[in-house]
């Protein structure tokens, strides 16, 4: 898609970092940046005007306008050559940003915002948006100014195909190496059918390893032909998927995952691996849902 990069802001340090990242992403893609602040207070029938006994510049609407203006200033400083538009929208953040995602090429949010519960590592808006957005969502987290390859989580599922394509496109845009990581263990699907027989739970490691190597190769084959300029390093590891991705993200500039993959519970829109890396990765995480344009 050639739509703008959309970034949601709320005045928190996390969202201002997201604005700067979003501005650079827009420049990378050659598109505009649309900065959105969702103004929830009118729906709660709260007075928006300055108090008669307070300063003239007070009031919730003036505060919202200052939040948006500061975000736009950060965006223009980060990428002066990018066209920046802004919008102060009345509504609920998830609903507004989901609507914005219908015409965006990418939606960017910070990992934490204002009003988050103590102990939550990722804000609820970031998690829910990753599950519902109509375009890829970039959650800005981890170390500042990350460098290194683009890291792709590969599980071979049809649901993850869109994430594979997005990762190749990102590696091409950034001139970066692509590390395709596929983690596996000795547990087999047969154990799910008959858990009462332990012999069905563990397969021959060598044979299973060969199978998983084919899964990785098949997931990449068509995309390598489409992006011949991208250097691909395959990383097949016998380890927990979550732990392997979190460790590998220490050296990556971007981690790309699908919203759902193998083994997900019916009804869950965001898989457990995707949720784990949103909470613990050391670099920004892009979540790509199947069926996105």
Tab-separated table of C-alpha atoms in Angstrom, residues 1-4 6 94-107 129 132-137 289 292-293:
chain	number	residue	atom	x	y	z
A	1	UNK	CA	0.000	0.000	0.000
A	2	UNK	CA	1.031	3.576	-0.659
A	3	UNK	CA	-0.924	5.069	2.210
A	4	UNK	CA	0.708	7.173	4.898
A	6	UNK	CA	0.008	6.612	10.875
A	94	UNK	CA	-8.360	1.345	19.475
A	95	UNK	CA	-11.439	2.099	17.360
A	96	UNK	CA	-9.920	5.243	15.869
A	97	UNK	CA	-6.541	3.682	15.062
A	98	UNK	CA	-8.170	0.561	13.600
A	99	UNK	CA	-10.157	2.826	11.281
A	100	UNK	CA	-6.984	4.740	10.362
A	101	UNK	CA	-5.250	1.451	9.533
A	102	UNK	CA	-7.669	0.811	6.649
A	103	UNK	CA	-5.861	3.339	4.453
A	104	UNK	CA	-2.392	3.280	6.046
A	105	UNK	CA	0.712	1.427	4.938
A	106	UNK	CA	1.859	1.080	8.547
A	107	UNK	CA	0.547	2.043	11.991
A	129	UNK	CA	-4.249	-2.947	17.708
A	132	UNK	CA	-7.159	-5.953	14.857
A	133	UNK	CA	-5.294	-3.598	12.517
A	134	UNK	CA	-5.934	-3.754	8.768
A	135	UNK	CA	-2.252	-3.070	8.037
A	136	UNK	CA	1.039	-4.038	9.708
A	137	UNK	CA	1.577	-2.555	13.170
A	289	UNK	CA	-1.904	-10.261	10.193
A	292	UNK	CA	-3.671	-7.593	5.029
A	293	UNK	CA	-3.145	-5.706	1.784
